Coordinates of C-alpha atoms in Angstrom, one line a residue:
Chain D
M41 CA 171.6 110.2 99.7
P42 CA 170.1 110.0 96.6
S43 CA 172.7 110.5 93.7
L44 CA 172.0 113.8 91.7
K45 CA 171.1 111.8 88.7
D46 CA 168.3 110.3 91.0
L47 CA 167.1 113.8 92.2
R48 CA 167.0 115.1 88.4
N49 CA 164.8 111.5 87.4
R50 CA 162.3 112.9 90.3
I51 CA 161.8 115.9 89.2
A52 CA 161.5 115.4 86.3
S53 CA 158.4 112.8 86.4
V54 CA 157.3 115.0 89.8
K55 CA 157.0 117.5 87.0
S56 CA 154.9 114.9 84.2
T57 CA 152.8 114.0 86.9
Q58 CA 151.4 117.8 88.0
K59 CA 151.3 118.3 84.3
I60 CA 148.6 115.7 83.9
T61 CA 146.5 116.2 87.4
K62 CA 146.6 120.1 86.1
A63 CA 145.4 119.0 82.7
M64 CA 142.5 116.6 84.8
Q65 CA 141.7 119.7 86.8
M66 CA 141.1 121.9 84.0
V67 CA 139.1 119.1 81.9
A68 CA 137.1 118.7 85.0
V69 CA 136.6 122.7 85.3
A70 CA 134.9 122.4 81.3
K71 CA 133.0 119.0 81.9
L72 CA 131.8 120.3 85.0
R73 CA 130.5 123.8 83.4
R74 CA 128.2 120.9 81.0
A75 CA 127.0 119.0 83.8
Q76 CA 125.7 121.7 85.8
A77 CA 124.5 123.4 83.0
A78 CA 122.6 120.3 82.3
A79 CA 121.6 120.0 85.9
E80 CA 120.0 123.4 86.1
A81 CA 117.6 122.3 82.9
A82 CA 116.8 119.6 84.1
R83 CA 115.5 121.4 87.2
P84 CA 111.9 122.5 85.5
Y85 CA 110.8 119.3 84.9
A86 CA 111.2 118.1 87.9
E87 CA 110.0 120.3 89.6
R88 CA 107.0 120.1 87.8
I89 CA 106.5 116.8 87.6
E90 CA 107.2 116.7 91.7
T91 CA 104.1 119.6 91.8
V92 CA 102.1 117.9 89.7
L93 CA 102.0 114.5 91.4
T94 CA 101.7 116.1 94.8
N95 CA 98.1 117.8 93.7
L96 CA 97.2 113.9 92.0
A97 CA 98.7 112.0 95.0
G98 CA 96.2 114.6 97.4
G99 CA 93.5 113.7 95.6
A100 CA 94.4 109.9 95.2
V101 CA 95.2 108.4 98.2
D102 CA 92.2 110.4 100.4
G103 CA 89.8 108.4 97.9
A104 CA 90.4 104.2 96.7
Q105 CA 93.6 102.9 97.4
G106 CA 96.2 104.0 95.3
P107 CA 97.8 102.2 92.9
K108 CA 100.7 100.3 95.1
L109 CA 103.8 102.5 92.8
L110 CA 102.6 105.2 94.5
T111 CA 100.8 104.1 98.6
G112 CA 103.9 101.2 98.7
T113 CA 103.3 97.7 99.5
G114 CA 102.5 97.9 103.0
A115 CA 105.6 95.6 104.0
Q116 CA 108.8 97.0 104.7
Q117 CA 110.7 93.4 104.5
T118 CA 112.7 94.2 101.4
H119 CA 114.8 96.9 100.7
L120 CA 116.1 98.1 97.2
L121 CA 119.3 100.2 98.1
L122 CA 119.9 102.2 94.1
V123 CA 123.4 103.2 94.9
C124 CA 124.7 106.4 92.1
T125 CA 128.0 107.0 91.7
G126 CA 131.0 107.6 89.3
E127 CA 132.9 105.2 86.6
R128 CA 135.7 106.7 87.3
G129 CA 138.2 107.7 89.5
L130 CA 140.8 110.3 91.0
C131 CA 138.1 112.1 92.4
G132 CA 139.1 112.6 96.2
A133 CA 136.1 110.8 98.3
F134 CA 133.3 111.0 96.3
N135 CA 132.8 107.3 95.7
T136 CA 133.6 107.1 98.4
S137 CA 131.6 108.4 100.7
I138 CA 128.4 107.5 98.5
V139 CA 129.1 104.0 99.4
R140 CA 129.4 104.6 102.4
L141 CA 125.9 105.9 103.7
A142 CA 125.3 103.6 101.3
R143 CA 126.0 100.2 103.6
E144 CA 125.7 101.9 107.2
K145 CA 121.5 101.9 105.8
A146 CA 122.6 98.5 104.3
N147 CA 124.0 97.9 107.3
A148 CA 121.6 98.7 110.1
L149 CA 118.8 97.0 107.7
I150 CA 120.2 94.1 108.0
A151 CA 120.8 94.3 112.4
Q152 CA 117.4 95.2 111.8
G153 CA 116.6 91.9 110.0
K154 CA 115.3 92.8 106.9
T155 CA 116.4 91.6 103.1
I156 CA 118.2 93.9 100.9
K157 CA 118.8 93.8 97.7
I158 CA 121.4 96.3 95.7
I159 CA 121.6 98.1 91.9
C160 CA 124.8 99.8 91.8
V161 CA 124.6 102.3 88.4
G162 CA 128.3 103.0 88.6
K163 CA 131.3 101.1 88.2
K164 CA 133.4 102.3 90.9
G165 CA 130.1 102.0 93.3
Y166 CA 129.9 98.0 92.3
D167 CA 133.8 97.5 93.3
Q168 CA 133.5 99.0 96.9
L169 CA 130.2 97.2 98.0
R170 CA 131.2 93.8 96.4
R171 CA 133.6 93.2 99.1
T172 CA 130.7 93.3 101.3
F173 CA 127.8 92.5 100.1
E174 CA 128.7 90.1 96.9
K175 CA 125.7 88.0 97.8
Q176 CA 123.1 91.6 97.7
I177 CA 124.3 92.9 94.8
I178 CA 121.3 92.6 91.9
D179 CA 122.4 94.3 89.2
L180 CA 125.0 96.3 87.9
V181 CA 124.3 99.5 85.6
D182 CA 127.0 100.2 83.9
L183 CA 127.7 104.3 81.8
R184 CA 130.8 104.0 81.0
A185 CA 130.3 104.8 77.6
V186 CA 127.9 106.9 78.3
R187 CA 129.2 110.6 77.0
T188 CA 126.6 112.2 77.4
L189 CA 124.0 111.7 79.8
G190 CA 120.6 111.7 78.4
Y191 CA 116.7 110.8 80.0
A192 CA 117.4 108.0 77.8
N193 CA 120.2 106.8 80.3
A194 CA 117.6 107.1 83.1
Q195 CA 114.8 105.4 81.7
P196 CA 116.6 101.7 81.6
I197 CA 117.2 101.4 85.1
A198 CA 113.5 103.0 85.7
K199 CA 112.9 100.1 84.4
K200 CA 114.6 98.0 85.2
V201 CA 113.4 99.3 89.5
L202 CA 109.6 98.8 88.0
D203 CA 110.0 95.9 86.7
L204 CA 111.4 93.9 90.1
F205 CA 108.4 96.2 92.0
E206 CA 105.7 94.4 89.7
A207 CA 107.2 91.0 90.4
G208 CA 107.3 91.9 94.3
E209 CA 110.5 91.8 94.4
F210 CA 110.8 94.3 97.0
D211 CA 108.5 97.0 99.2
V212 CA 110.6 100.3 100.0
C213 CA 113.3 101.5 97.3
T214 CA 116.4 104.0 98.4
L215 CA 118.0 106.1 96.0
F216 CA 121.2 106.8 96.5
Y217 CA 123.7 109.7 94.9
A218 CA 125.5 112.3 95.9
R219 CA 124.4 116.2 95.7
F220 CA 125.7 118.9 94.2
K221 CA 126.1 121.8 96.5
S222 CA 128.3 123.7 95.3
V223 CA 132.0 123.0 93.6
I224 CA 133.6 122.6 97.0
A225 CA 131.0 120.6 98.6
Q226 CA 128.8 117.0 97.6
I227 CA 127.2 116.1 100.2
P228 CA 126.2 112.3 99.6
T229 CA 122.5 111.2 99.5
A230 CA 119.7 108.8 100.5
Q231 CA 116.7 109.3 98.3
Q232 CA 113.2 107.0 99.2
L233 CA 111.5 106.6 95.6
I234 CA 109.6 104.0 96.2
P235 CA 106.9 104.8 97.8
P236 CA 107.6 108.3 96.9
E237 CA 107.6 111.1 99.7
F238 CA 105.8 114.4 99.4
E239 CA 105.9 117.2 101.1
K240 CA 102.9 117.8 102.1
S241 CA 101.0 121.2 100.3
D242 CA 98.9 123.4 102.3
E243 CA 97.5 124.9 99.4
N244 CA 94.4 123.1 98.4
A245 CA 95.0 121.3 95.2
P246 CA 92.6 123.0 92.7
T247 CA 90.0 120.1 91.4
Y248 CA 91.0 119.0 87.4
D249 CA 89.0 117.0 85.0
Y250 CA 91.0 114.0 85.0
E251 CA 91.3 112.9 80.8
P252 CA 91.3 109.9 81.2
E253 CA 90.6 108.8 84.1
E254 CA 92.3 109.8 87.7
G255 CA 93.9 106.8 88.0
E256 CA 95.3 106.0 85.0
I257 CA 96.8 109.3 84.9
L258 CA 99.1 108.1 87.6
A259 CA 99.5 104.6 86.3
Q260 CA 101.2 107.0 83.3
L261 CA 102.4 109.6 85.7
L262 CA 104.3 107.7 89.2
P263 CA 106.7 105.5 86.5
S264 CA 107.9 109.2 84.6
A265 CA 108.0 110.5 88.2
V266 CA 110.6 107.3 88.9
A267 CA 112.9 107.6 85.8
V268 CA 112.9 111.4 86.5
R269 CA 114.0 111.7 90.1
I270 CA 116.9 109.0 88.5
Y271 CA 118.0 111.2 86.0
R272 CA 118.0 113.8 88.3
A273 CA 120.2 112.0 90.8
L274 CA 122.0 111.2 88.3
L275 CA 122.9 114.4 86.6
E276 CA 123.8 115.2 90.2
N277 CA 126.2 112.8 90.7
M278 CA 127.7 114.4 86.8
A279 CA 128.0 117.2 88.4
S280 CA 129.3 116.3 91.6
F281 CA 131.8 114.1 90.3
Y282 CA 133.4 117.0 88.1
G283 CA 133.3 119.0 91.5
S284 CA 135.5 115.9 93.6
Q285 CA 137.2 115.9 90.6
M286 CA 138.7 119.7 90.0
S287 CA 139.0 119.6 93.8
A288 CA 141.1 116.1 94.3
M289 CA 143.2 116.9 91.2
D290 CA 143.6 120.8 92.6
N291 CA 145.3 119.7 95.3
A292 CA 147.3 117.3 93.9
T293 CA 148.6 119.7 91.4
R294 CA 150.1 122.2 94.3
N295 CA 151.0 119.0 96.7
A296 CA 153.4 118.6 92.8
G297 CA 154.4 121.8 93.6
E298 CA 155.4 122.3 96.8
M299 CA 157.5 118.8 96.2
I300 CA 159.3 120.2 93.0
K301 CA 160.3 123.0 95.2
K302 CA 161.0 120.7 98.1
L303 CA 163.6 118.3 95.4
T304 CA 164.3 121.3 93.4
Q305 CA 166.3 123.1 96.6
R306 CA 167.4 119.6 97.5
Y307 CA 169.5 118.9 94.6
N308 CA 170.9 122.5 94.3
R309 CA 171.9 121.9 98.1
T310 CA 174.0 118.4 97.0
R311 CA 174.7 120.0 93.4
Q312 CA 176.6 122.8 95.6
A313 CA 178.4 120.6 98.1
M314 CA 179.2 118.9 95.4
I315 CA 181.5 122.0 94.4
T316 CA 182.6 123.1 97.3
K317 CA 184.3 119.6 98.1
E318 CA 185.9 119.6 95.0
L319 CA 186.8 123.5 95.1
I320 CA 188.3 122.3 99.0
E321 CA 189.5 119.3 97.1
I322 CA 191.3 121.5 94.5
I323 CA 192.1 124.0 97.4
S324 CA 194.3 120.9 99.7
G325 CA 196.2 119.6 96.7
A326 CA 197.2 122.7 95.5
E327 CA 199.1 123.7 98.6
A328 CA 200.6 120.4 99.4
L329 CA 202.8 121.2 96.6
Chain X
M127 CA 93.2 138.4 72.1
A128 CA 93.6 138.1 76.2
S129 CA 97.8 135.7 77.1
F130 CA 97.9 133.1 79.7
H131 CA 101.1 131.6 80.8
F132 CA 102.9 128.8 79.0
E133 CA 105.8 126.2 79.7
L134 CA 106.9 124.2 77.3
V135 CA 109.1 122.0 79.7
S136 CA 111.2 118.3 78.5
P137 CA 113.2 116.6 81.0
D138 CA 117.0 117.8 79.2
K139 CA 116.0 121.6 79.1
L140 CA 112.8 123.8 79.3
L141 CA 112.2 125.2 75.8
F142 CA 109.5 127.8 75.7
N143 CA 108.1 129.8 79.3
G144 CA 106.0 132.9 78.9
E145 CA 103.0 133.6 77.2
A146 CA 100.8 132.1 74.8
E147 CA 97.4 133.4 73.3
D148 CA 95.8 129.9 72.7
V149 CA 97.7 126.7 72.7
L150 CA 96.4 123.6 70.2
V151 CA 97.9 120.0 72.8
P152 CA 97.2 116.3 71.7
G153 CA 95.5 114.9 74.3
T154 CA 95.3 110.9 75.1
E155 CA 91.2 111.3 74.2
G156 CA 91.7 114.2 71.8
D157 CA 93.3 117.6 70.9
F158 CA 91.8 121.0 72.7
V159 CA 92.5 123.9 72.4
V160 CA 93.2 125.7 75.6
L161 CA 93.0 129.7 75.8
R162 CA 93.4 132.5 78.8
D163 CA 91.2 130.8 82.2
H164 CA 91.0 127.4 80.5
A165 CA 88.9 125.2 83.5
P166 CA 91.8 122.8 85.0
V167 CA 92.4 119.9 83.3
M168 CA 94.9 116.8 83.5
T169 CA 95.1 114.9 80.6
S170 CA 98.0 112.9 79.4
L171 CA 99.4 112.7 76.1
R172 CA 99.0 111.7 73.2
P173 CA 102.5 111.7 69.9
G174 CA 101.6 114.7 68.5
I175 CA 102.0 118.5 67.6
V176 CA 102.2 121.0 69.6
D177 CA 100.8 125.3 68.0
I178 CA 101.8 127.8 70.4
G179 CA 100.3 130.8 68.8
E180 CA 101.8 133.3 70.5
A181 CA 101.1 137.7 69.8
Q182 CA 100.9 138.6 66.1
G183 CA 100.3 135.8 65.2
K184 CA 103.7 134.2 65.6
H185 CA 102.9 130.9 65.7
T186 CA 105.9 127.9 67.0
R187 CA 105.0 124.3 66.4
L188 CA 106.6 121.1 68.0
F189 CA 106.5 117.9 67.6
V190 CA 106.1 116.3 71.4
R191 CA 106.0 112.2 73.0
G192 CA 104.3 111.2 76.1
G193 CA 103.8 113.5 79.0
F194 CA 101.1 115.2 80.3
A195 CA 99.9 118.4 79.9
D196 CA 98.8 120.5 83.7
V197 CA 95.7 123.5 83.0
S198 CA 95.2 125.5 86.3
A199 CA 94.7 129.2 87.0
A200 CA 98.2 129.6 86.6
G201 CA 98.0 129.1 83.3
L202 CA 99.4 125.3 81.4
I203 CA 101.8 123.8 81.7
L204 CA 103.3 120.4 78.8
L205 CA 104.9 117.9 80.8
A206 CA 106.6 115.9 76.9
E207 CA 108.8 113.7 77.3
T208 CA 110.1 114.3 73.8
A209 CA 109.5 117.3 71.9
I210 CA 111.6 118.9 69.1
P211 CA 110.5 122.2 66.9
V212 CA 109.1 120.4 63.9
D213 CA 111.9 122.6 61.9
E214 CA 114.2 120.5 63.6
L215 CA 112.1 116.8 62.9
S216 CA 113.3 115.1 59.8
A217 CA 112.5 111.8 58.6
E218 CA 115.4 110.1 60.5
R219 CA 114.2 111.2 63.7
L220 CA 110.4 110.5 63.5
G221 CA 111.4 107.2 61.7
G222 CA 113.7 106.3 65.1
E223 CA 110.2 107.7 67.1
I224 CA 108.4 104.7 65.6
K225 CA 111.2 101.9 65.7
D226 CA 110.7 102.7 69.5
A227 CA 106.9 102.7 69.3
E228 CA 106.9 99.3 67.5
E229 CA 109.7 98.0 70.4
D230 CA 107.0 98.9 72.8
L231 CA 104.2 97.7 71.6
A232 CA 106.7 93.5 70.8
D233 CA 107.3 93.6 74.2
A234 CA 104.2 95.3 75.7
T235 CA 101.6 93.2 77.9
E236 CA 98.2 92.3 77.0
D237 CA 96.3 95.4 78.7
Q238 CA 99.4 97.8 77.5
K239 CA 99.0 96.7 74.0
R240 CA 95.7 98.4 73.0
L241 CA 97.8 101.8 73.8
A242 CA 100.9 100.9 72.1
Q243 CA 99.6 100.2 68.7
E244 CA 97.8 103.4 69.3
K245 CA 101.2 105.5 69.2
L246 CA 102.3 103.9 66.8
D247 CA 99.6 104.1 65.0
R248 CA 99.5 107.5 65.5
L249 CA 102.8 107.9 65.1
K250 CA 102.6 106.6 61.7
E251 CA 99.7 109.5 60.4
L252 CA 101.7 111.9 61.4
K253 CA 105.2 111.2 59.5
D254 CA 102.3 111.2 56.5
A255 CA 100.9 114.0 57.4
L256 CA 103.7 115.4 57.5
K257 CA 104.9 114.8 54.5
I258 CA 107.9 113.8 55.1

């Protein structure tokens, strides 16, 4: 039976925990709003570039051999997994669910006898993947110091991936991130980055004049399309992270509230029991006289 | 003058979405003006100034670097990797861009060198032209 003092201490400590989780929740709400706005602001560019690319790719694939970035190397042997997770914890199952998806994919590929390489974006994913795939992880991109995520943060990652591709280090690249569906639903998603997958458009693309040559434009457009896709994934991830953190912290605050209620009740009961006991002692003492 | 649909988007935001009467586009192979019913053209951009002419002679000028212009029946879409309104453009920012370009040039492989050098020259030219 804990003493009254112990109970008081525990109530105090749960209360301060609740204050922290509450504050974190409110911060997450504010940041979520900003992250959502950023994700929405990036959408038009990403959509346009997809349209342009689809138009262009339609023409290029039919004709001569397209660039490798578009058609792939023809092999499927080495896979690069680009796993984007958060930099921080305390966000529910956010990091774990992305890592789980990546791990499943990695295991499936290994079972098929393929080689895998992993680049981690975000420390949390790295920490979790390190346990099983220590040797396969070739790089870790740390975005911890980044305050507001910009296109400039996505570009170095894209460059890294493209350089590896140029060097023939992998054949297929898959991007893992959590798609932000709503505040309470974030869906871990795998997207094939290289070679890119398109939705086939049925409508005939207009016949364009190209300045400079079609091939040259494609050579410029494809790398930036990769960067844009990574950028978009990072933004979605950011929004998902805060969404996840918000609901996790909301739960934590509620749980702390319940705990405080239970502890307070127990405290009051114990206190009352002690008072009653003392009263009985006094009364029986007085009666004995 | 007849107007057409024009959009200017950068990865961070949509900078312009609406009707324009004429737009000056700095294409890699030369500047050109897009009017209504322009033939479909796809071109990459060189660093330069986009001049958007709206109704009643209102003009907006923006600095763009890297990206694409897509002229189709639906209108003109400019995908710029960087886009900054000229009013907000300062010597430091342009200086930063020039520094980036210089670094690019240093990193570039042989066949990319020409392009990178052109970009750098163009930026320096712009800096002189804007007198900032």
